[in-house]
Each structure stands twice: as structure tokens, then as C-alpha cells.
Amino acid sequence: MKKVLHMVGHSHIDPVWFWRWEEGMQEVKATFRSALERMEAFADFRFTSTSAAFFAYVQRVDPELFEQIRRRVQEGRWEIVGGWWVEPDCNLPCGEAFVRQGLYGQAYFQKELGVRCTIGANVDSFGHHPQLPQILKKSGMEGYVFLRPQVTTSAREYVPGRKPVFLWRGLDGTALPTVSLPGEYTTWFLEPTRLNIQKTVDQLAEYPCLPCCYGVGDHGGGPTEENIRAVETLRPAFDEVELRFSGFEAFFAQLRESRTPLPITDAYFDHVNPGCYSADARLKRAVRQAEYTLLLAEKLSVLARLVGGQWMPESTQGLWERLLFNQFHDTLGGTVTLEAHQDAMADLQGVKAQARTLAHLAMQDIARNLALPSKGTPVLLFNLSDRPYDGLADVEINWFCQDELSLWDAQGREVPYARLKQSCTMVWNVLGGRRRVLFPVHVPAFSCGVYYALPQKPRQQVAVAYDGDPHVLDNGRVRLRLNDAGEPVSLKDLRNGFEALHAPCRLSLWRDERDPWGGGPRPFHPMEMDMAADAVECVENSALRKVLRVQSHAPGLRVDTLYILRAQEDFVSMEVRLWWDKPWHQLRLTLPVGACRCRCESPYGVMVHGEEDAELFMQRFLDLRTPGGEGLAVVNDGLYAFQPRGQETDLILLRSPIYAQGTSPDWYREKDVYRYMDLGEHAFTLRFYPHGKDLTDDRLFCWADQTERPLEYLVGSTTGNSGTALPPAFALDGPNVRLGAAKRAQEGEGIIFRLHETCGRPARATLTLGQKRIPLSFGPYEIKTLRLDGGRACLTNLLEDEVECIEMDL
């Protein structure tokens, strides 16, 4: 019996790349129309496509064309794979974004086309993170297809023996049949089609079949008549195999039936286009903020529901779909044109603004249903984390300038506070006024704390001075020492006597003429940086916190840095505001922490790196840890790239290639005008946690939540509400289980809680909500979805299909 090449008629379409989205989506429509025409002309032709966003667009702009597609899907000649909204960057989005890709993509295909995808496909994405097997499997997938990296030719051996078909085992142990295409995902003419077939045949020896793509792609097009006739023409030249017009589902079905043994790999796939981890810092930060704000709005909506309110009439799904579209791999990777970048930034800012509106409305609904103090001005503090918050709240209140102000908690105890400079610089003397106050609070998990302000003289106001030692922060737990240049030279965990730095922590400059992908003929290299300190001073000093300010400059760079240490905290905050004007350069923060292993957050998981000298990706935290467990943990609010280099590790802050930079010979012309990424003003926050003993990864997730998700607050004038005292008690009793998301169920009135294990070991946890106690068990790095609907609890998959009913303790 002949072996089979499943010839997959395909068109990888970049909706955004060297063109704007309008042109890309127009090409989607043209490609789909072309595929239908090929089906009329060739009876055995099959077409395979991805991305629910494409079909939703066609359905909106050309309903008649969409109906023709629907008929071909139901007929079985149009195969839909992927099951996601788009083909995103598969490393950088947060874990919940990957869940929503499948949730919304599969729901669309089921509703509008009557199918659910069983094959995941991201042929062009720049690497694939290690939780994907679990996420794909729990979203209905039975196989996965990608190209980058092409494991049969990659310089790094991801799979034993460089086999193109393998079982990819994720962090939790889920193993998913996966193929890394031996040939390209596009072929334009006869000779490229022949080469694609030959590359695939060369890998066929151990398998009964392999997939081989043909068709025009990137800017769309799909299989042309020339493509199809090329396959027919080449059949005699490859008479030892059957070239069958087919699809990915048929390939995986034949593979399963053959029971072919497959090698297992635990790899995660990176080092594909490492420059994309740092290119376009503004857009990456906008994506992070949009993710946070959407998750915040959904959690606040759940909290409002728990205190007796109604579900918001507005759904967040449309906002998620806009965010997911802008996580397309070229957009988020920073390889698009300036105009496409500007479109994405406008869209992301709109998502953030609308999600922020929904969050505010939910807070108002919560306030309306709470029994608030009958006197004073209520200050509601919302903690949407799964852990109680014990720390400082920073709140601005509109307050008559001639009135005193005292703060009180819900139990009638006065709370000491420090008065800080408000955001505006106006000083009121007769009318109007504002107050910014910093005060210690306790807010239960997934709840709100009730405080209130009275117009009377405080008995416990904290004195604030504006001087002190400008080189040292010390709260008895952590000590930071700066040199005369304003660089951290010592960062010590005082309780364990551990020094995290062995040299000054400094900004470093690299010459970097590579393209946005990180490629190009010229290697990037470090440069001397003539950094000068203009001022090193103490700008705030109280019993609650101390703040040092460092102002410095270098050619093409001005930096204003605040180092902040709060009482009773284990970290130093570094708030950076800088002005950057260095085309074709890279700015890094160099951490001299010694050779170590790096643990960093990945989507709903943790990755471990050795001492490899390469650009790597992270999400919110990076822990630089020695074999003994001591080290330095760094939490960020919008960075994604770092590079270990022997005794130092660099955080890559900014990188300034040309937008959509050329790679062809002699592309650069002196008289052309080029636009460079990320010139201008930037602001970001880092938190440094020196630790003289081993940390659990759960602690890192906790710190990341506190950095990214600070307390939200609402200052209101309504008093005397007749409602509940507080939301139902919430607790997640499990030392290594975290809450990733809380939302309204896709269907019905239920509440969805997304939970995940953080430390890579089995765990038991109990979710308490009011009088309900729900026991749960987790495997290593397992993601669980819990649905609560009245008095009923059940586990679901990521598509919210019920899997198992759970008994609750009442």
C-alpha cells in the first residue's frame, strides 16, 4: 500500500503585516471567494483555513459569500482548523488570553457553521509555550500543527532525532499528537510545490502519511489553478506515494489508525524570532494593560453579582475579540508597519477604556448594594486577588481645602495616614481642594474594604519629611544602597543576611541594527554608555515609606527613577520614567546577580532556563536563583524580554529597529525617511525581591498579582445604603493554587472561576464562597474551570462544557 501525502490546500493569511487590517481582511474575502471557485472547477479539491475572526468579517460584509462557505463546510470540502479567533503570538499573551482564543473561536464556529475544530493550527506563530498542549486539549483539540520552528532543520534539537511528528507533552503532562511541517506552509508555483513535496517525502520513512501544504499565502490568495495542476502534474514524479487532496484532520485520523509510535518531547518552542520579545514595547505594554483591565472588569462584575446586583448587560466578549485580534503574531511581535501599529494602539486603548468603564459601573453597583457608614465619605477598596491584601493604599479624595481630614475603618477605628502631593499641582486656599493619602489597610480576598473620611482633625497623622540619607533605603527587612551615580550597589535581604548584587545595577546600551524579528547581517553588541547623575536625593520620608529620586542622562537618554521602600514590605520598587532617542539601539537594565537558573512566568505556567546566552521571553516575573534557592526575584508591569549573560542578566527595556525593517540586499537608502520604534517617553515599574532562601513559585505569582493588580478604589458620597455588610467571604485555601479569572458563564447565570496550580506538584485546595466549600484536587500545573450556578458546582473544560459534578460542603 502506498504511503500518503495529504495535500492540504491552504492559505496562511496575515490580516496585518506590511499592510493595515482593512487590506488584510479584504484579502480574506478574496481568498475565500477564490477557494469556492476552485471547488467548482476541481471536484476533488479541498480547502483548509483558520481564524474565526476571518469568517465573522466575511459574514458581516458579504452574507451571500458566507452562506456558500457554510454549505461547503457542511459538505466536508472546506475544513476549519485552529479553532481560535486568530493565529496569535503563542508565547507573549497571558494564559487567559489563550483560553479565550479557543472559547470564542470554537463558540463562533459551532454557532455559525455547525462545527467544532479538532485540530489546532498556528503555522506561522513564532514559538509555542509549554502549556499549549493542555489548553488545546481542553478546548477540544486532538492534534496540533505548526511550522516555526521547523524541527527537522532547526539548529536546536527540540525533538529526539528531529522527527516531524511527535507527542508534545506540556507542563501538566498532557501529550498531544503534533506535527511540525517538513515543508513550507505556502507554495506559489510548480517548482516550490515540488520542493515542498520532496521535503515532506524525505521525512516519510517512519510514517504512513504526512501533511504537505500548497497554496499562495501571507497576503492571502489560497490554492490557484496553477497550484492544483502542479500537484496533478507531479504525481508521476512521486509515484511511490499517493498525493491526495486532503486536510489536516484526515492526516491525524490516518496516523491514529496506524498506531505509529511517536517520540515524546517536553520542549517548549522558542528562539524562533527572539527580537520579537522586545520589539515595540509600547504595543506590548498596551496589550498587558488591556488584558488586566478586561480581567478586572469581569471580576468586578462577579463581585457585584455576589452582593445582590445584576449581571452587566454589556458583555466583555466583543472587547476580548478585539484584544485577541491585536495579539496576532505579527502585530504583537512588532513586525508590522507604523500605520498598522497605530491602528492596533488605537484599538487597544479603546478596549482598555471600555473595559475600564465596565469596571467602574460594576464598582458603582457594588457600592449601591453595600451597607455603608451613615456618616463621612466612604472609601471602597477593591481587592480582586485571591489572597488578602495587607499593605498600603494610595488614594486621592476630593476634599474642601479648609477642612481637616481623618480616616476610619468600618469598625470605627481611626487609621493613621501620610499626606502626599496630589496628582495636580494646584494649591487651594479658599475654595475646592484635593487630598492624596497613604494609609495601611486590610482588604479580604476577592472583596472590598470599607473605610471612610471625616472632616475632623486626625489624631494619628503620619509626619512626612522631604530629606534623609539619599543613598540608603532600610526598613529592617530589605536594604538598598545607591552609589554617588545613583546606581544600586547593594540590595540585601536583612532577615537572611543575603546580598543579591555583586556589582552596580546599571543601565546598559547596545548597538542593535537588526530587524524587528532579531535577524540581519550585523550582530548587536554592547557599547560604552556615558551616564551622568544630575541628582541623587531623598524626596519623601515617613514611617510608612521612603522615596529616593535619581535623575540622570546620557546622549539620547534622560531618566527619572524613584526607588521606593515601604514599611513591612519585602521589596524595593523602581519606578522609571525615561525619554529615549537612540535609533537602532537597545536599552537594558543589567542585574549583576551571578550565574544562576532563571525561573519566569509563562502563560498559566512557569519555565526554567539555564545559563544560556540568548534572548528569552518572560511575562510578569523573573526569579534569578542559585542552586541553593537564594536569589533575586524581579516583577515587572509590562516587559517581556531578558537575556542571561554569565554573571549578569539583562532586562531588555527598549529596542528601536525601523518599523517593518527591510532584509533584502541594499534595502537601506540614505535619503529615505525611516521611522524607528519606541522613541520618546516611557514609564514602567519594577519590584525587586532579594531572598536569602528558596521561594515557592506561588509566592512569585502572588507578588506579580500585587504589582499588576493593585487595589482599585471608589470614593463615594452616598451614605446610609441598606444592603449587605460585605460580599460573601471568599477564600482559596491551597498554597499553590491561584485564581486566573472570574467571569459570567457563556450560557446562563453561572459564575466561572479559572484556577491553576503554580508549583508543578499535586495540590488540594478548597474554594470557599460564603457558606459553600468546594474541595478540589490539582495535578502539576493543571488548569481547572469551575462553574457555580445557584447551589450547583461542576468542573468544565475550557469551552465550559460540563465534565464533572462536584459535591459542596455547606
Short mmCIF file of N, CA, C and O in Angstrom, two decimals, residues 476-564:
data_model
loop_
_atom_site.label_atom_id
_atom_site.label_comp_id
_atom_site.label_asym_id
_atom_site.label_seq_id
_atom_site.Cartn_x
_atom_site.Cartn_y
_atom_site.Cartn_z
N GLY A 476 14.35 47.41 57.84
CA GLY A 476 14.59 46.29 58.73
C GLY A 476 14.41 44.94 58.07
O GLY A 476 14.83 43.91 58.61
N ARG A 477 13.83 44.91 56.89
CA ARG A 477 13.68 43.68 56.11
C ARG A 477 14.58 43.68 54.88
O ARG A 477 15.19 42.67 54.53
N VAL A 478 14.60 44.83 54.20
CA VAL A 478 15.36 45.00 52.97
C VAL A 478 16.19 46.27 53.08
O VAL A 478 15.72 47.27 53.64
N ARG A 479 17.39 46.22 52.54
CA ARG A 479 18.22 47.44 52.49
C ARG A 479 18.74 47.62 51.07
O ARG A 479 19.30 46.70 50.48
N LEU A 480 18.51 48.83 50.54
CA LEU A 480 19.05 49.21 49.24
C LEU A 480 20.06 50.32 49.45
O LEU A 480 19.80 51.28 50.18
N ARG A 481 21.20 50.20 48.80
CA ARG A 481 22.21 51.26 48.89
C ARG A 481 22.60 51.68 47.47
O ARG A 481 22.86 50.83 46.61
N LEU A 482 22.60 53.00 47.24
CA LEU A 482 22.98 53.57 45.96
C LEU A 482 24.38 54.17 46.05
O LEU A 482 24.78 54.68 47.12
N ASN A 483 25.13 54.17 44.95
CA ASN A 483 26.40 54.88 44.92
C ASN A 483 26.16 56.34 44.51
O ASN A 483 25.01 56.76 44.32
N ASP A 484 27.22 57.10 44.36
CA ASP A 484 27.07 58.52 44.06
C ASP A 484 26.46 58.75 42.68
O ASP A 484 25.92 59.82 42.40
N ALA A 485 26.55 57.73 41.79
CA ALA A 485 25.95 57.84 40.46
C ALA A 485 24.47 57.47 40.48
O ALA A 485 23.82 57.50 39.43
N GLY A 486 23.96 57.10 41.66
CA GLY A 486 22.56 56.72 41.77
C GLY A 486 22.27 55.29 41.34
O GLY A 486 21.11 54.92 41.15
N GLU A 487 23.31 54.46 41.21
CA GLU A 487 23.12 53.06 40.82
C GLU A 487 23.03 52.18 42.07
O GLU A 487 23.78 52.37 43.04
N PRO A 488 22.12 51.21 42.09
CA PRO A 488 22.07 50.27 43.21
C PRO A 488 23.35 49.43 43.25
O PRO A 488 23.72 48.77 42.26
N VAL A 489 24.04 49.49 44.37
CA VAL A 489 25.26 48.69 44.53
C VAL A 489 25.08 47.59 45.57
O VAL A 489 25.91 46.69 45.68
N SER A 490 24.00 47.68 46.34
CA SER A 490 23.72 46.64 47.34
C SER A 490 22.22 46.52 47.49
O SER A 490 21.52 47.53 47.59
N LEU A 491 21.74 45.29 47.50
CA LEU A 491 20.33 45.00 47.74
C LEU A 491 20.29 43.75 48.61
O LEU A 491 20.59 42.65 48.15
N LYS A 492 19.93 43.95 49.88
CA LYS A 492 20.14 42.90 50.86
C LYS A 492 18.85 42.46 51.52
O LYS A 492 18.01 43.29 51.90
N ASP A 493 18.68 41.15 51.61
CA ASP A 493 17.64 40.55 52.44
C ASP A 493 18.19 40.50 53.85
O ASP A 493 19.03 39.65 54.18
N LEU A 494 17.74 41.43 54.71
CA LEU A 494 18.34 41.58 56.04
C LEU A 494 18.01 40.42 56.96
O LEU A 494 18.81 40.04 57.82
N ARG A 495 16.84 39.84 56.80
CA ARG A 495 16.44 38.76 57.71
C ARG A 495 17.26 37.49 57.48
O ARG A 495 17.45 36.69 58.39
N ASN A 496 17.74 37.31 56.25
CA ASN A 496 18.54 36.13 55.95
C ASN A 496 20.01 36.46 55.67
O ASN A 496 20.79 35.56 55.34
N GLY A 497 20.35 37.74 55.77
CA GLY A 497 21.74 38.15 55.57
C GLY A 497 22.25 37.88 54.16
O GLY A 497 23.43 37.57 53.97
N PHE A 498 21.38 38.03 53.16
CA PHE A 498 21.76 37.68 51.79
C PHE A 498 21.92 38.93 50.94
O PHE A 498 21.02 39.77 50.89
N GLU A 499 23.06 39.05 50.27
CA GLU A 499 23.32 40.15 49.34
C GLU A 499 23.03 39.67 47.92
O GLU A 499 23.61 38.68 47.45
N ALA A 500 22.12 40.38 47.23
CA ALA A 500 21.69 39.93 45.90
C ALA A 500 22.60 40.43 44.79
O ALA A 500 22.64 39.83 43.72
N LEU A 501 23.32 41.55 44.99
CA LEU A 501 24.11 42.16 43.93
C LEU A 501 25.59 42.01 44.24
O LEU A 501 26.01 42.21 45.38
N HIS A 502 26.39 41.71 43.22
CA HIS A 502 27.85 41.67 43.42
C HIS A 502 28.57 42.80 42.70
O HIS A 502 29.79 42.87 42.70
N ALA A 503 27.79 43.70 42.07
CA ALA A 503 28.34 44.86 41.37
C ALA A 503 27.19 45.84 41.18
O ALA A 503 26.03 45.52 41.46
N PRO A 504 27.47 47.06 40.70
CA PRO A 504 26.37 48.00 40.49
C PRO A 504 25.35 47.51 39.46
O PRO A 504 25.70 46.94 38.43
N CYS A 505 24.08 47.73 39.77
CA CYS A 505 22.99 47.50 38.83
C CYS A 505 22.90 48.74 37.95
O CYS A 505 22.77 49.86 38.47
N ARG A 506 22.94 48.59 36.64
CA ARG A 506 23.13 49.76 35.78
C ARG A 506 22.35 49.62 34.48
O ARG A 506 21.99 48.51 34.06
N LEU A 507 22.06 50.75 33.86
CA LEU A 507 21.54 50.76 32.50
C LEU A 507 22.69 50.52 31.54
O LEU A 507 23.81 51.03 31.74
N SER A 508 22.44 49.73 30.51
CA SER A 508 23.48 49.46 29.53
C SER A 508 22.93 49.66 28.13
O SER A 508 21.75 49.44 27.86
N LEU A 509 23.79 50.08 27.24
CA LEU A 509 23.42 50.43 25.87
C LEU A 509 24.04 49.43 24.91
O LEU A 509 25.21 49.05 25.04
N TRP A 510 23.24 48.99 23.94
CA TRP A 510 23.71 48.06 22.92
C TRP A 510 23.41 48.64 21.55
O TRP A 510 22.31 49.18 21.31
N ARG A 511 24.36 48.53 20.64
CA ARG A 511 24.10 48.86 19.25
C ARG A 511 23.33 47.69 18.64
O ARG A 511 23.73 46.54 18.75
N ASP A 512 22.20 47.98 18.00
CA ASP A 512 21.33 46.91 17.52
C ASP A 512 20.68 47.35 16.21
O ASP A 512 19.69 48.06 16.21
N GLU A 513 21.25 46.92 15.08
CA GLU A 513 20.72 47.26 13.77
C GLU A 513 19.91 46.12 13.17
O GLU A 513 19.60 46.13 11.97
N ARG A 514 19.56 45.13 13.99
CA ARG A 514 18.79 44.01 13.49
C ARG A 514 17.36 44.44 13.15
O ARG A 514 16.88 45.47 13.61
N ASP A 515 16.69 43.60 12.38
CA ASP A 515 15.30 43.88 12.05
C ASP A 515 14.42 43.51 13.24
O ASP A 515 14.90 42.98 14.26
N PRO A 516 13.11 43.81 13.18
CA PRO A 516 12.24 43.52 14.33
C PRO A 516 12.23 42.06 14.76
O PRO A 516 12.01 41.75 15.93
N TRP A 517 12.47 41.14 13.82
CA TRP A 517 12.49 39.71 14.16
C TRP A 517 13.75 39.33 14.94
O TRP A 517 13.82 38.24 15.51
N GLY A 518 14.77 40.20 14.92
CA GLY A 518 16.03 39.87 15.58
C GLY A 518 17.06 39.31 14.62
O GLY A 518 18.07 38.74 15.05
N GLY A 519 16.84 39.46 13.32
CA GLY A 519 17.77 38.96 12.32
C GLY A 519 18.44 40.09 11.58
O GLY A 519 18.13 41.26 11.75
N GLY A 520 19.39 39.71 10.74
CA GLY A 520 20.11 40.71 9.95
C GLY A 520 21.58 40.40 9.92
O GLY A 520 22.09 39.64 10.75
N PRO A 521 22.28 41.00 9.00
CA PRO A 521 23.70 40.67 8.82
C PRO A 521 24.63 41.23 9.88
O PRO A 521 25.75 40.76 10.03
N ARG A 522 24.17 42.25 10.63
CA ARG A 522 25.07 42.90 11.58
C ARG A 522 24.76 42.45 13.00
O ARG A 522 23.64 42.63 13.48
N PRO A 523 25.71 41.87 13.71
CA PRO A 523 25.45 41.43 15.09
C PRO A 523 25.28 42.63 16.02
O PRO A 523 25.87 43.68 15.81
N PHE A 524 24.46 42.45 17.04
CA PHE A 524 24.31 43.53 18.01
C PHE A 524 25.36 43.35 19.10
O PHE A 524 25.82 42.24 19.37
N HIS A 525 25.74 44.44 19.74
CA HIS A 525 26.87 44.39 20.66
C HIS A 525 26.76 45.51 21.68
O HIS A 525 26.18 46.57 21.42
N PRO A 526 27.33 45.31 22.89
CA PRO A 526 27.29 46.36 23.92
C PRO A 526 28.19 47.52 23.56
O PRO A 526 29.18 47.37 22.84
N MET A 527 27.82 48.69 24.10
CA MET A 527 28.58 49.90 23.85
C MET A 527 28.87 50.60 25.17
O MET A 527 28.18 50.37 26.17
N GLU A 528 29.86 51.45 25.16
CA GLU A 528 30.09 52.29 26.32
C GLU A 528 28.94 53.29 26.47
O GLU A 528 28.45 53.82 25.48
N MET A 529 28.55 53.53 27.70
CA MET A 529 27.43 54.44 27.95
C MET A 529 27.88 55.51 28.93
O MET A 529 28.21 55.22 30.09
N ASP A 530 27.93 56.73 28.47
CA ASP A 530 28.40 57.85 29.29
C ASP A 530 27.23 58.39 30.10
O ASP A 530 26.66 59.43 29.81
N MET A 531 26.87 57.66 31.18
CA MET A 531 25.72 58.02 32.01
C MET A 531 26.18 58.94 33.14
O MET A 531 27.15 58.62 33.85
N ALA A 532 25.51 60.06 33.31
CA ALA A 532 25.87 61.01 34.35
C ALA A 532 24.67 61.27 35.25
O ALA A 532 23.55 61.43 34.77
N ALA A 533 24.92 61.33 36.56
CA ALA A 533 23.85 61.62 37.52
C ALA A 533 23.72 63.12 37.70
O ALA A 533 24.70 63.81 37.96
N ASP A 534 22.49 63.61 37.56
CA ASP A 534 22.22 65.03 37.80
C ASP A 534 21.80 65.29 39.23
O ASP A 534 22.04 66.37 39.76
N ALA A 535 21.13 64.31 39.85
CA ALA A 535 20.68 64.48 41.24
C ALA A 535 20.42 63.11 41.84
O ALA A 535 19.87 62.22 41.19
N VAL A 536 20.84 62.95 43.09
CA VAL A 536 20.50 61.78 43.91
C VAL A 536 20.01 62.34 45.23
O VAL A 536 20.78 62.93 45.99
N GLU A 537 18.70 62.21 45.50
CA GLU A 537 18.13 62.90 46.65
C GLU A 537 16.98 62.11 47.26
O GLU A 537 16.38 61.27 46.61
N CYS A 538 16.72 62.40 48.51
CA CYS A 538 15.55 61.85 49.19
C CYS A 538 14.41 62.84 48.99
O CYS A 538 14.53 64.03 49.32
N VAL A 539 13.28 62.35 48.47
CA VAL A 539 12.16 63.25 48.18
C VAL A 539 10.94 62.96 49.04
O VAL A 539 9.96 63.71 48.98
N GLU A 540 10.99 61.91 49.86
CA GLU A 540 9.88 61.62 50.77
C GLU A 540 10.38 60.67 51.84
O GLU A 540 11.07 59.69 51.55
N ASN A 541 9.99 60.95 53.09
CA ASN A 541 10.49 60.13 54.20
C ASN A 541 9.45 60.15 55.32
O ASN A 541 9.16 61.19 55.89
N SER A 542 8.86 58.99 55.58
CA SER A 542 7.88 58.89 56.66
C SER A 542 7.95 57.49 57.26
O SER A 542 8.70 56.63 56.79
N ALA A 543 7.16 57.28 58.29
CA ALA A 543 7.11 55.96 58.90
C ALA A 543 6.48 54.92 57.99
O ALA A 543 6.60 53.72 58.23
N LEU A 544 5.79 55.38 56.93
CA LEU A 544 5.14 54.44 56.01
C LEU A 544 6.01 54.08 54.82
O LEU A 544 5.94 52.97 54.32
N ARG A 545 6.79 55.02 54.33
CA ARG A 545 7.67 54.71 53.21
C ARG A 545 8.73 55.80 53.06
O ARG A 545 8.58 56.92 53.56
N LYS A 546 9.78 55.44 52.32
CA LYS A 546 10.82 56.39 51.98
C LYS A 546 11.07 56.29 50.48
O LYS A 546 11.04 55.21 49.89
N VAL A 547 11.31 57.48 49.86
CA VAL A 547 11.46 57.53 48.40
C VAL A 547 12.75 58.28 48.07
O VAL A 547 12.97 59.40 48.54
N LEU A 548 13.59 57.65 47.25
CA LEU A 548 14.78 58.28 46.70
C LEU A 548 14.57 58.55 45.22
O LEU A 548 13.95 57.75 44.52
N ARG A 549 15.08 59.68 44.78
CA ARG A 549 14.95 60.05 43.36
C ARG A 549 16.33 60.22 42.75
O ARG A 549 17.19 60.88 43.32
N VAL A 550 16.50 59.59 41.57
CA VAL A 550 17.75 59.72 40.82
C VAL A 550 17.41 60.27 39.45
O VAL A 550 16.59 59.70 38.72
N GLN A 551 18.02 61.39 39.11
CA GLN A 551 17.89 61.96 37.78
C GLN A 551 19.23 61.84 37.07
O GLN A 551 20.27 62.22 37.63
N SER A 552 19.22 61.32 35.86
CA SER A 552 20.47 61.08 35.15
C SER A 552 20.25 61.24 33.66
O SER A 552 19.11 61.29 33.18
N HIS A 553 21.35 61.29 32.92
CA HIS A 553 21.24 61.44 31.48
C HIS A 553 22.45 60.84 30.79
O HIS A 553 23.51 60.63 31.41
N ALA A 554 22.27 60.56 29.52
CA ALA A 554 23.33 60.14 28.62
C ALA A 554 22.92 60.64 27.24
O ALA A 554 21.77 61.07 27.04
N PRO A 555 23.82 60.63 26.28
CA PRO A 555 23.41 61.07 24.94
C PRO A 555 22.20 60.26 24.44
O PRO A 555 22.23 59.04 24.40
N GLY A 556 21.13 60.97 24.11
CA GLY A 556 19.93 60.31 23.62
C GLY A 556 19.05 59.70 24.69
O GLY A 556 18.09 58.98 24.37
N LEU A 557 19.33 60.01 25.97
CA LEU A 557 18.57 59.37 27.05
C LEU A 557 18.50 60.28 28.27
O LEU A 557 19.52 60.83 28.71
N ARG A 558 17.30 60.47 28.81
CA ARG A 558 17.11 61.09 30.12
C ARG A 558 16.27 60.15 30.97
O ARG A 558 15.28 59.58 30.49
N VAL A 559 16.65 60.00 32.23
CA VAL A 559 16.00 59.03 33.10
C VAL A 559 15.67 59.69 34.44
O VAL A 559 16.52 60.36 35.03
N ASP A 560 14.44 59.47 34.90
CA ASP A 560 13.99 59.91 36.23
C ASP A 560 13.50 58.66 36.95
O ASP A 560 12.51 58.06 36.55
N THR A 561 14.21 58.26 38.00
CA THR A 561 13.92 57.00 38.69
C THR A 561 13.57 57.26 40.15
O THR A 561 14.28 58.01 40.84
N LEU A 562 12.49 56.65 40.61
CA LEU A 562 12.13 56.66 42.02
C LEU A 562 12.38 55.27 42.60
O LEU A 562 11.88 54.27 42.06
N TYR A 563 13.12 55.20 43.69
CA TYR A 563 13.28 53.96 44.45
C TYR A 563 12.43 54.09 45.71
O TYR A 563 12.60 55.05 46.49
N ILE A 564 11.52 53.17 45.92
CA ILE A 564 10.53 53.28 47.00
C ILE A 564 10.59 52.04 47.87
O ILE A 564 10.53 50.90 47.37
#
